[in-house]
Amino acid sequence: MTESRQAWWSRAVFYQAYPRSFRDSDGDGVGDLDGVTEGLDYLARLGVDALWLNPVMVSPMADHGYDVADPRDVDPLFGGLEALDRLVEAAHARDIKVTMDLVPNHTSSAHPWFQAALATGPGGNQRERYVFRDGQGPDGLHPPNNWVSIFGGPAWTRVVEPDGNPGQWYLHIFDPEQPDLNWDNPEAFEDLEKTLRFWLERGIDGFRIDVAHGMAKPPGLPDMPRPDAEMLTHDADDPRFNNDGVHAIHRGIRTVVNDHPDAVTIGEIWVFDNEDFAKYLRPDELHLGFNFRLVRADFDAAQVREAIENSLAAADLAGSPPTWTLSNHDVEREVTRYGGGAVGLARARAMALVMLALPGAVFVYNGEELGLPNVDLPDEVLQDPTWERSGRTQRGRDGCRVPMPWSGDEPPYGFSSSADTWLPMPPDWSSLTVEAQDGVAGSTLELFRTAIEIRHSRGDLGAGVEWLAVPTGVLAFQGTDGVTCLLNATDHPVPLSDEDVLITSAPLVGGDLPPNAAAWIR
Ligand code: GLC
């Protein structure tokens, strides 16, 4: 723990920029890397230590960049490699680190490896790079097993062989345009090593590793016990994920990354057993793991406390700093999750104070600092593959990916010079823009700025928290330097004693903390 506690990332505030949605520099309606560069002064003022960029590699964008066709180049849509170089240089000049998203579980179906695998037919070495199998039943008519795709429908697609006949099936845990790599084939790691070194040598400070609990598949590919389980989530006994073989892959990644001792790896780990989760964070595996318990907790003091305690326990088992996140590009925004409207916003602001008071690394998703809600989008603009794959029963994740409003009174709110943004922006966001909140006391943006500033000015927050005895519905904890965070999740005001109030998420009412609010006190 001591060594990792001193690293820059151990208590950093990371800012997740979803590149399509942060800022558009060239007027095509899609955000890009020069747009992120334009926003760096804003991010420096917000006080963030590091950026996490969702994938910007060359991609047909079937899953908005999580389908990578060339892992060692930047897509022209985002400005190409030169735009990334400009961003890294400008970010480093402001003391902001840059981490990228890596997608080792699968490639795009447009990747030259997959194209070669299709072209050469069954039995060739090319197919060994992916998970091709013969189908079951007469003429191989049925998929090799019952696995379903996270986006809906079967996790297998049958190919047409070079002779024009239907042939083998290939595995895709996500979209058919995202074939899973065969990690039993050493070529998968050899290629990933090239990719890791390519970006590290270009000055990248680390990686968020997509589906870090995927990659390894169990021998024999046994059926799922419950193939009808809810999409986009999975249970502990789901054979698609968290197979033991994955740890050797992480050890390999760590060996390469260790050549750049300051670099960090952060795994996306949807695993909720603490011991299993901690395995990913052993000293020779990942540096940090996303813990999604806070995302899953309702605005309820007991649930929030349980999420925090479990995340701390998992991190403790691993001897690694905990991580905290309330939202990202895959989940409904917290303003909406907590009830929407004024109440949802008040609760999201309160939870921001809870999160920023915790020890470890914090991840803020672009727009969270503005208090953006999810957006109800009309059917015809939906782009997430989940929508079509689910037979139009699940709307997918577009509602949390709507571009950021920067200024002005109407769409596109300074996000782009084009009104034709890749997802439409709501007409009622003028009070949520950066411009409308900048310097305005009590705005969500100023709440984040002040809280991050106080967070940075506090010393080491230590590894754990001390819980204080409080009435039901209230939560209070203390970090090691004596600052207490109080959350009021009841429906009545809670008196604050006359301690020094550092910051509150809502104005006090006659000295009391109103419902759906939090305060830091000394
Ligand atoms: C991760 C990403 C998600 C993507 C999926 C497939 O869960 O966060 O956005 O669709 O992996 O790469």
Coordinates of C-alpha atoms and ligand atoms in Angstrom, one line a residue:
M1 CA 0.0 0.0 0.0
T2 CA 2.7 2.5 0.9
E3 CA 4.3 2.6 -2.5
S4 CA 1.0 2.9 -4.4
R5 CA -0.2 5.5 -1.9
Q6 CA 2.5 7.8 -3.1
A7 CA 1.9 7.5 -6.8
W8 CA 0.2 10.4 -8.5
W9 CA -2.9 8.4 -9.3
S10 CA -3.5 7.1 -5.8
R11 CA -5.7 10.1 -4.9
A12 CA -6.1 11.8 -8.2
V13 CA -9.3 13.3 -9.6
F14 CA -9.7 11.8 -13.1
Y15 CA -11.9 13.5 -15.6
Q16 CA -13.6 11.2 -18.1
A17 CA -13.8 13.0 -21.5
Y18 CA -16.1 11.1 -23.9
P19 CA -14.4 12.4 -27.0
R20 CA -17.5 12.5 -29.1
S21 CA -19.3 14.6 -26.6
F22 CA -16.8 16.9 -24.9
R23 CA -16.2 19.6 -27.5
D24 CA -16.1 19.7 -31.3
S25 CA -13.3 21.8 -32.8
D26 CA -14.0 21.2 -36.6
G27 CA -17.7 21.7 -36.9
D28 CA -18.7 18.2 -38.0
G29 CA -21.0 17.9 -35.0
V30 CA -18.8 15.2 -33.3
G31 CA -16.4 16.1 -30.5
D32 CA -12.7 15.5 -31.1
L33 CA -9.3 15.7 -29.6
D34 CA -8.5 19.3 -30.5
G35 CA -11.8 20.0 -28.8
V36 CA -10.5 18.4 -25.6
T37 CA -7.3 20.5 -26.0
E38 CA -9.5 23.6 -26.3
G39 CA -11.2 22.6 -23.0
L40 CA -8.0 22.1 -21.1
D41 CA -8.0 25.5 -19.4
Y42 CA -11.5 24.7 -18.2
L43 CA -10.3 21.4 -16.8
A44 CA -7.3 22.9 -15.2
R45 CA -9.7 25.3 -13.4
L46 CA -11.9 22.5 -12.4
G47 CA -8.8 21.1 -10.7
V48 CA -8.6 17.7 -12.3
D49 CA -5.3 15.8 -12.2
A50 CA -5.8 13.5 -15.2
L51 CA -7.9 12.8 -18.2
W52 CA -9.4 9.4 -19.2
L53 CA -10.2 9.5 -22.9
N54 CA -12.6 6.8 -24.2
P55 CA -11.2 5.0 -27.3
V56 CA -10.0 7.3 -30.0
M57 CA -8.3 4.6 -32.1
V58 CA -9.2 3.9 -35.8
S59 CA -12.7 2.4 -35.7
P60 CA -15.8 2.0 -37.8
M61 CA -17.6 3.3 -34.7
A62 CA -20.2 0.5 -34.4
D63 CA -19.8 0.9 -30.7
H64 CA -18.4 4.4 -30.8
G65 CA -14.7 3.4 -30.8
Y66 CA -14.9 0.2 -28.6
D67 CA -14.6 -1.6 -32.0
V68 CA -11.0 -1.0 -32.8
A69 CA -9.7 -1.6 -36.4
D70 CA -6.2 -0.2 -35.8
P71 CA -5.1 0.0 -32.1
R72 CA -2.0 2.1 -32.9
D73 CA -3.5 5.0 -34.8
V74 CA -6.1 7.7 -34.0
D75 CA -9.2 7.9 -36.0
P76 CA -9.4 10.9 -38.4
L77 CA -12.8 11.7 -36.9
F78 CA -11.0 12.6 -33.7
G79 CA -8.2 14.4 -35.5
G80 CA -5.6 11.7 -36.1
L81 CA -2.3 11.1 -34.2
E82 CA -1.2 14.7 -34.5
A83 CA -4.2 15.8 -32.5
L84 CA -3.4 13.4 -29.8
D85 CA 0.2 14.6 -29.7
R86 CA -1.1 18.2 -29.4
L87 CA -3.4 17.2 -26.6
V88 CA -0.8 15.3 -24.6
E89 CA 1.7 18.2 -24.9
A90 CA -0.9 20.8 -23.9
A91 CA -2.2 18.7 -21.0
H92 CA 1.3 18.0 -19.6
A93 CA 2.0 21.7 -19.8
R94 CA -0.9 22.2 -17.4
D95 CA 0.2 19.2 -15.2
I96 CA -2.7 17.1 -16.4
K97 CA -2.0 13.5 -17.1
V98 CA -3.6 11.7 -20.1
T99 CA -4.8 8.2 -19.9
M100 CA -6.4 6.3 -22.8
D101 CA -8.9 3.5 -23.1
L102 CA -7.5 0.1 -24.3
V103 CA -9.8 -2.6 -25.7
P104 CA -8.1 -5.9 -25.4
N105 CA -11.1 -8.2 -25.3
H106 CA -12.1 -7.8 -28.9
T107 CA -11.3 -6.0 -32.1
S108 CA -13.5 -4.5 -34.8
S109 CA -14.8 -6.9 -37.5
A110 CA -13.0 -4.5 -39.8
H111 CA -9.6 -5.3 -38.2
P112 CA -7.2 -6.9 -40.8
W113 CA -7.0 -10.0 -38.6
F114 CA -10.7 -10.6 -38.7
Q115 CA -10.9 -9.9 -42.4
A116 CA -8.1 -12.4 -43.0
A117 CA -9.9 -14.9 -40.7
L118 CA -13.1 -14.6 -42.8
A119 CA -11.2 -14.8 -46.1
T120 CA -9.1 -17.9 -45.3
G121 CA -11.9 -20.2 -44.2
P122 CA -12.0 -22.8 -41.4
G123 CA -8.9 -24.6 -40.2
G124 CA -6.4 -21.8 -41.0
N125 CA -4.2 -20.1 -38.4
Q126 CA -6.0 -16.8 -39.0
R127 CA -9.2 -18.2 -37.3
E128 CA -7.1 -19.1 -34.3
R129 CA -6.9 -15.4 -33.4
Y130 CA -10.6 -15.3 -32.7
V131 CA -13.1 -17.7 -31.2
F132 CA -14.5 -19.6 -34.2
R133 CA -16.4 -22.8 -33.7
D134 CA -18.6 -25.2 -35.7
G135 CA -22.3 -24.9 -34.9
Q136 CA -24.4 -27.5 -33.1
G137 CA -27.1 -29.7 -34.7
P138 CA -27.7 -30.7 -38.3
D139 CA -25.5 -28.6 -40.6
G140 CA -24.2 -26.6 -37.7
L141 CA -27.4 -24.7 -37.7
H142 CA -27.4 -23.7 -34.0
P143 CA -24.8 -21.6 -32.2
P144 CA -21.9 -23.5 -30.4
N145 CA -23.4 -22.6 -26.9
N146 CA -26.2 -20.6 -25.3
W147 CA -24.2 -17.4 -24.6
V148 CA -25.9 -14.1 -25.2
S149 CA -24.4 -10.8 -26.2
I150 CA -24.3 -8.0 -23.6
F151 CA -26.2 -5.9 -26.1
G152 CA -28.9 -8.5 -26.7
G153 CA -29.3 -11.6 -29.0
P154 CA -26.9 -14.5 -29.3
A155 CA -23.2 -14.0 -28.7
W156 CA -22.5 -15.9 -31.9
T157 CA -22.8 -15.0 -35.5
R158 CA -22.5 -17.5 -38.4
V159 CA -20.2 -16.6 -41.2
V160 CA -20.5 -17.2 -44.9
E161 CA -17.4 -19.2 -45.9
P162 CA -15.2 -18.3 -48.9
D163 CA -17.1 -21.0 -50.9
G164 CA -20.3 -19.1 -50.4
N165 CA -21.9 -21.6 -47.9
P166 CA -22.9 -20.9 -44.3
G167 CA -20.1 -22.1 -42.1
Q168 CA -18.6 -21.6 -38.7
W169 CA -19.7 -19.3 -35.9
Y170 CA -17.6 -16.6 -34.2
L171 CA -18.0 -15.3 -30.6
H172 CA -18.9 -11.7 -29.8
I173 CA -19.8 -10.9 -26.2
F174 CA -20.7 -7.5 -27.4
D175 CA -21.8 -6.5 -30.9
P176 CA -21.3 -8.8 -34.0
E177 CA -18.9 -6.0 -35.1
Q178 CA -16.8 -6.7 -32.0
P179 CA -15.4 -10.3 -32.4
D180 CA -13.7 -11.6 -29.2
L181 CA -10.0 -12.3 -29.5
N182 CA -8.7 -15.8 -28.6
W183 CA -6.4 -15.0 -25.7
D184 CA -5.1 -18.5 -25.7
N185 CA -3.2 -17.5 -28.8
P186 CA 0.1 -15.8 -27.9
E187 CA -0.4 -13.4 -30.8
A188 CA -3.1 -11.6 -28.8
F189 CA -0.6 -10.6 -26.2
E190 CA 2.2 -9.9 -28.6
D191 CA 0.1 -7.4 -30.4
L192 CA -1.2 -5.8 -27.2
E193 CA 2.4 -5.4 -26.0
K194 CA 3.2 -3.4 -29.2
T195 CA 0.1 -1.3 -28.6
L196 CA 1.0 -0.6 -24.9
R197 CA 4.6 0.4 -25.9
F198 CA 3.4 2.5 -28.8
W199 CA 1.3 4.8 -26.6
L200 CA 3.5 4.8 -23.6
E201 CA 6.4 5.9 -25.8
R202 CA 4.2 8.7 -27.2
G203 CA 3.8 10.1 -23.7
I204 CA 0.5 8.5 -22.5
D205 CA 0.4 8.2 -18.7
G206 CA -1.7 5.1 -18.5
F207 CA -4.7 3.1 -19.6
R208 CA -8.2 2.3 -18.6
I209 CA -8.6 -1.3 -19.6
D210 CA -12.0 -2.1 -21.1
V211 CA -13.7 -5.3 -19.9
A212 CA -10.7 -6.2 -17.8
H213 CA -12.6 -9.1 -16.3
G214 CA -13.3 -10.5 -19.8
M215 CA -10.6 -11.7 -22.3
A216 CA -10.0 -15.2 -20.8
K217 CA -12.7 -17.7 -21.8
P218 CA -13.3 -21.0 -19.9
P219 CA -12.1 -24.3 -21.5
G220 CA -14.9 -25.9 -23.4
L221 CA -17.1 -22.8 -23.4
P222 CA -19.8 -24.2 -21.0
D223 CA -23.4 -22.9 -21.3
M224 CA -24.6 -19.9 -19.2
P225 CA -26.8 -21.0 -16.4
R226 CA -29.2 -18.1 -17.0
P227 CA -28.9 -16.9 -20.6
D228 CA -32.0 -14.7 -20.0
A229 CA -30.4 -12.6 -17.3
E230 CA -30.7 -8.8 -17.7
M231 CA -28.6 -7.3 -20.4
L232 CA -25.6 -5.1 -19.7
T233 CA -25.0 -6.9 -16.4
H234 CA -23.9 -10.3 -15.4
D235 CA -23.9 -12.6 -12.4
A236 CA -21.0 -14.1 -10.4
D237 CA -21.3 -17.5 -12.1
D238 CA -21.5 -16.2 -15.6
P239 CA -18.9 -18.2 -17.6
R240 CA -18.4 -15.2 -20.0
F241 CA -16.5 -13.2 -17.4
N242 CA -14.0 -13.4 -14.5
N243 CA -12.3 -16.6 -15.6
D244 CA -9.0 -17.3 -13.8
G245 CA -6.9 -17.2 -17.0
V246 CA -7.5 -13.4 -17.1
H247 CA -4.9 -12.8 -14.3
A248 CA -2.0 -14.1 -16.4
I249 CA -3.0 -11.5 -19.0
H250 CA -2.9 -8.8 -16.4
R251 CA 0.5 -9.9 -15.2
G252 CA 1.7 -9.7 -18.7
I253 CA 0.3 -6.2 -19.1
R254 CA 1.9 -5.1 -15.9
T255 CA 5.3 -6.4 -16.9
V256 CA 5.2 -4.1 -19.9
V257 CA 3.8 -1.1 -18.1
N258 CA 6.5 -1.4 -15.4
D259 CA 9.0 -0.1 -17.9
H260 CA 7.2 3.2 -17.4
P261 CA 7.1 3.4 -13.6
D262 CA 4.8 6.4 -13.5
A263 CA 2.1 4.9 -15.7
V264 CA -1.2 3.6 -14.3
T265 CA -3.6 0.8 -15.4
I266 CA -7.2 1.0 -14.3
G267 CA -9.4 -2.0 -15.0
E268 CA -13.1 -2.0 -15.8
I269 CA -14.0 -4.8 -13.4
W270 CA -17.7 -5.6 -13.0
V271 CA -17.0 -8.1 -10.3
F272 CA -18.8 -7.7 -6.9
D273 CA -17.2 -10.4 -4.8
N274 CA -14.5 -8.5 -2.8
E275 CA -12.0 -11.4 -2.8
D276 CA -12.4 -11.9 -6.6
F277 CA -12.2 -8.2 -7.2
A278 CA -9.1 -7.9 -5.1
K279 CA -7.3 -10.5 -7.2
Y280 CA -7.2 -8.1 -10.1
L281 CA -5.2 -5.6 -7.9
R282 CA -2.4 -7.9 -6.7
P283 CA 0.9 -6.1 -6.8
D284 CA 1.8 -7.6 -10.2
E285 CA -1.6 -7.0 -11.9
L286 CA -3.6 -3.8 -12.3
H287 CA -2.9 -0.6 -10.3
L288 CA -6.5 0.4 -9.9
G289 CA -9.9 -1.2 -10.5
F290 CA -13.1 0.6 -11.1
N291 CA -15.5 -0.3 -8.3
F292 CA -19.1 0.2 -9.4
R293 CA -20.8 -0.2 -6.0
L294 CA -21.5 3.5 -5.6
V295 CA -23.1 3.6 -9.1
R296 CA -25.4 0.8 -8.0
A297 CA -26.4 2.3 -4.7
D298 CA -29.7 4.3 -4.4
F299 CA -29.8 7.6 -2.7
D300 CA -30.2 5.9 0.7
A301 CA -27.8 6.3 3.6
A302 CA -27.6 2.6 4.4
Q303 CA -27.0 1.6 0.8
V304 CA -24.4 4.3 0.3
R305 CA -22.6 3.3 3.5
E306 CA -22.6 -0.3 2.4
A307 CA -21.2 0.6 -1.0
I308 CA -18.4 2.6 0.6
E309 CA -17.6 -0.1 3.2
N310 CA -17.5 -2.8 0.6
S311 CA -15.3 -0.7 -1.8
L312 CA -12.9 0.0 1.0
A313 CA -12.8 -3.6 2.1
A314 CA -12.1 -4.7 -1.5
A315 CA -9.3 -2.2 -1.8
D316 CA -7.9 -3.1 1.6
L317 CA -7.8 -6.8 0.6
A318 CA -5.8 -5.8 -2.4
G319 CA -3.6 -3.2 -0.7
S320 CA -4.5 -0.8 -3.5
P321 CA -6.2 2.6 -3.2
P322 CA -10.0 2.5 -3.6
T323 CA -11.7 4.2 -6.6
W324 CA -15.0 6.0 -6.8
T325 CA -17.4 6.8 -9.6
L326 CA -21.0 7.9 -9.7
S327 CA -21.4 7.8 -13.5
N328 CA -19.8 7.1 -16.8
H329 CA -20.7 6.6 -20.5
D330 CA -22.5 3.3 -19.8
V331 CA -24.9 4.2 -17.0
E332 CA -27.8 6.5 -16.6
R333 CA -26.7 9.9 -15.2
E334 CA -27.0 10.2 -11.4
V335 CA -29.3 13.3 -11.5
T336 CA -31.8 11.0 -13.3
R337 CA -31.0 7.9 -11.3
Y338 CA -31.7 9.7 -8.0
G339 CA -35.2 10.9 -9.2
G340 CA -34.6 13.6 -11.7
G341 CA -35.6 17.2 -11.6
A342 CA -34.6 19.5 -8.7
V343 CA -34.5 16.6 -6.2
G344 CA -32.3 14.4 -8.5
L345 CA -30.0 17.3 -9.0
A346 CA -29.8 18.1 -5.2
R347 CA -29.0 14.5 -4.5
A348 CA -26.4 14.3 -7.2
R349 CA -24.7 17.3 -5.8
A350 CA -24.8 15.8 -2.3
M351 CA -23.3 12.6 -3.6
A352 CA -20.5 14.5 -5.3
L353 CA -19.5 15.8 -1.9
V354 CA -19.6 12.3 -0.5
M355 CA -17.5 10.9 -3.3
L356 CA -14.9 13.8 -3.2
A357 CA -14.5 13.3 0.6
L358 CA -13.4 9.7 0.2
P359 CA -9.8 8.5 0.1
G360 CA -8.4 7.1 -3.2
A361 CA -9.0 8.0 -6.8
V362 CA -12.1 9.7 -8.1
F363 CA -13.6 9.6 -11.6
V364 CA -15.8 12.5 -12.8
Y365 CA -17.7 11.9 -16.1
N366 CA -17.9 14.9 -18.4
G367 CA -21.1 16.9 -17.7
E368 CA -21.4 15.5 -14.1
E369 CA -19.8 18.8 -12.9
L370 CA -22.6 20.7 -14.7
G371 CA -25.3 18.6 -13.1
L372 CA -26.5 17.2 -16.5
P373 CA -29.4 14.8 -16.4
N374 CA -30.0 11.9 -18.8
V375 CA -31.8 12.9 -21.9
D376 CA -34.9 11.2 -23.3
L377 CA -34.0 10.8 -27.0
P378 CA -36.5 10.0 -29.8
D379 CA -36.2 6.5 -31.3
E380 CA -34.9 7.8 -34.7
V381 CA -31.7 9.3 -33.2
L382 CA -30.6 6.3 -31.0
Q383 CA -27.2 5.0 -32.0
D384 CA -26.2 2.5 -29.2
P385 CA -26.1 -1.0 -30.7
T386 CA -28.2 -2.1 -27.7
W387 CA -31.3 -0.5 -29.2
E388 CA -31.4 -2.6 -32.4
R389 CA -29.8 -5.7 -30.8
S390 CA -32.5 -5.8 -28.1
G391 CA -35.2 -5.7 -30.8
R392 CA -35.8 -2.0 -29.7
T393 CA -36.8 -3.0 -26.2
Q394 CA -33.8 -1.4 -24.5
R395 CA -32.9 2.2 -25.3
G396 CA -29.3 1.8 -24.5
R397 CA -26.8 4.4 -23.4
D398 CA -27.2 7.4 -25.7
G399 CA -29.1 9.4 -23.1
C400 CA -26.0 9.8 -20.9
R401 CA -23.8 10.7 -23.9
V402 CA -25.4 13.9 -25.2
P403 CA -22.8 16.6 -25.9
M404 CA -21.7 19.1 -23.2
P405 CA -23.3 22.5 -23.2
W406 CA -20.7 25.2 -23.1
S407 CA -22.4 28.6 -23.8
G408 CA -25.4 30.4 -25.2
D409 CA -29.1 29.9 -25.1
E410 CA -29.8 27.2 -27.6
P411 CA -28.4 24.0 -29.1
P412 CA -25.6 23.4 -29.8
Y413 CA -24.6 25.6 -26.9
G414 CA -21.1 26.3 -28.1
F415 CA -20.3 22.6 -28.3
S416 CA -19.9 22.8 -32.0
S417 CA -20.3 25.3 -34.8
S418 CA -22.8 22.9 -36.4
A419 CA -26.4 22.6 -35.1
D420 CA -26.4 19.1 -36.4
T421 CA -24.7 17.5 -33.4
W422 CA -24.3 13.7 -33.4
L423 CA -27.0 13.4 -30.7
P424 CA -29.5 16.3 -30.4
M425 CA -29.1 18.6 -27.4
P426 CA -32.2 19.5 -25.4
P427 CA -33.7 23.0 -25.8
D428 CA -33.8 23.6 -22.1
W429 CA -30.1 23.3 -21.2
S430 CA -29.3 27.1 -21.2
S431 CA -29.0 27.2 -17.4
L432 CA -26.7 24.2 -17.4
T433 CA -24.0 25.6 -19.7
V434 CA -20.4 26.2 -18.4
E435 CA -21.0 29.9 -19.2
A436 CA -24.2 30.0 -17.1
Q437 CA -22.5 28.4 -14.1
D438 CA -19.0 29.9 -14.3
G439 CA -18.3 32.1 -11.3
V440 CA -21.9 31.8 -10.1
A441 CA -22.0 31.0 -6.4
G442 CA -24.0 27.9 -5.6
S443 CA -23.8 26.5 -9.2
T444 CA -22.9 22.8 -9.6
L445 CA -19.7 23.7 -11.4
E446 CA -18.6 25.9 -8.6
L447 CA -19.5 23.2 -6.1
F448 CA -17.2 20.8 -7.9
R449 CA -14.4 23.4 -8.2
T450 CA -14.5 24.3 -4.6
A451 CA -14.8 20.7 -3.4
I452 CA -11.9 19.6 -5.6
E453 CA -9.8 22.5 -4.4
I454 CA -10.5 21.6 -0.7
R455 CA -9.8 17.9 -1.5
H456 CA -6.4 18.8 -2.9
S457 CA -5.5 21.1 0.0
R458 CA -6.2 18.3 2.5
G459 CA -3.3 16.1 3.3
D460 CA -3.3 12.4 2.7
L461 CA -6.9 11.2 3.3
G462 CA -5.5 7.8 4.5
A463 CA -6.8 4.5 3.5
G464 CA -10.1 4.2 5.4
V465 CA -12.8 6.3 6.9
E466 CA -14.1 6.6 10.4
W467 CA -17.9 6.3 10.7
L468 CA -19.7 8.6 13.2
A469 CA -22.8 7.6 15.1
V470 CA -25.8 9.5 13.5
P471 CA -29.5 9.0 13.2
T472 CA -31.0 6.7 10.6
G473 CA -31.0 8.2 7.1
V474 CA -27.9 10.3 7.9
L475 CA -24.4 9.4 7.0
A476 CA -21.3 10.8 8.6
F477 CA -17.7 9.9 8.1
Q478 CA -14.3 11.3 8.9
G479 CA -11.1 11.1 6.9
T480 CA -7.8 11.1 8.7
D481 CA -7.3 14.9 8.7
G482 CA -10.3 15.6 10.7
V483 CA -12.8 16.8 8.0
T484 CA -16.2 15.2 8.3
C485 CA -18.7 14.6 5.5
L486 CA -22.3 14.6 6.5
L487 CA -25.1 13.4 4.1
N488 CA -28.7 14.0 4.9
A489 CA -30.8 11.4 3.1
T490 CA -33.8 11.9 5.3
D491 CA -36.9 14.0 4.5
H492 CA -36.3 16.5 7.3
P493 CA -33.6 19.1 8.1
V494 CA -30.7 17.9 10.3
P495 CA -29.1 20.4 12.7
L496 CA -25.4 21.1 12.2
S497 CA -23.5 21.8 15.3
D498 CA -21.5 25.0 15.3
E499 CA -18.4 23.4 13.7
D500 CA -16.7 25.1 10.9
V501 CA -18.7 24.4 7.8
L502 CA -16.3 24.1 4.8
I503 CA -18.8 23.6 2.0
T504 CA -22.4 22.5 1.6
S505 CA -24.2 21.1 -1.5
A506 CA -27.3 23.3 -0.7
P507 CA -27.8 26.4 1.4
L508 CA -28.3 25.8 5.1
V509 CA -31.8 26.6 6.4
G510 CA -31.6 28.3 9.7
G511 CA -28.3 26.5 10.4
D512 CA -29.8 23.1 9.5
L513 CA -28.7 20.9 6.6
P514 CA -31.8 20.4 4.4
P515 CA -32.8 17.0 3.0
N516 CA -31.0 15.7 0.0
A517 CA -27.8 17.7 0.9
A518 CA -24.3 17.1 2.2
A519 CA -21.8 19.2 4.0
W520 CA -18.1 19.1 4.9
I521 CA -17.4 20.3 8.4
R522 CA -14.3 20.6 10.4
Ligands
GLC1 C1 -17.1 -1.5 -21.9 C2 -17.4 -0.1 -22.3 C3 -18.6 0.0 -23.1 C4 -18.4 -0.9 -24.3 C5 -18.0 -2.3 -24.0 C6 -17.5 -3.1 -25.1 O1 -18.1 -2.0 -21.0 O2 -17.4 0.8 -21.2 O3 -18.9 1.3 -23.5 O4 -19.6 -0.9 -25.1 O5 -17.0 -2.3 -23.0 O6 -16.3 -2.7 -25.5

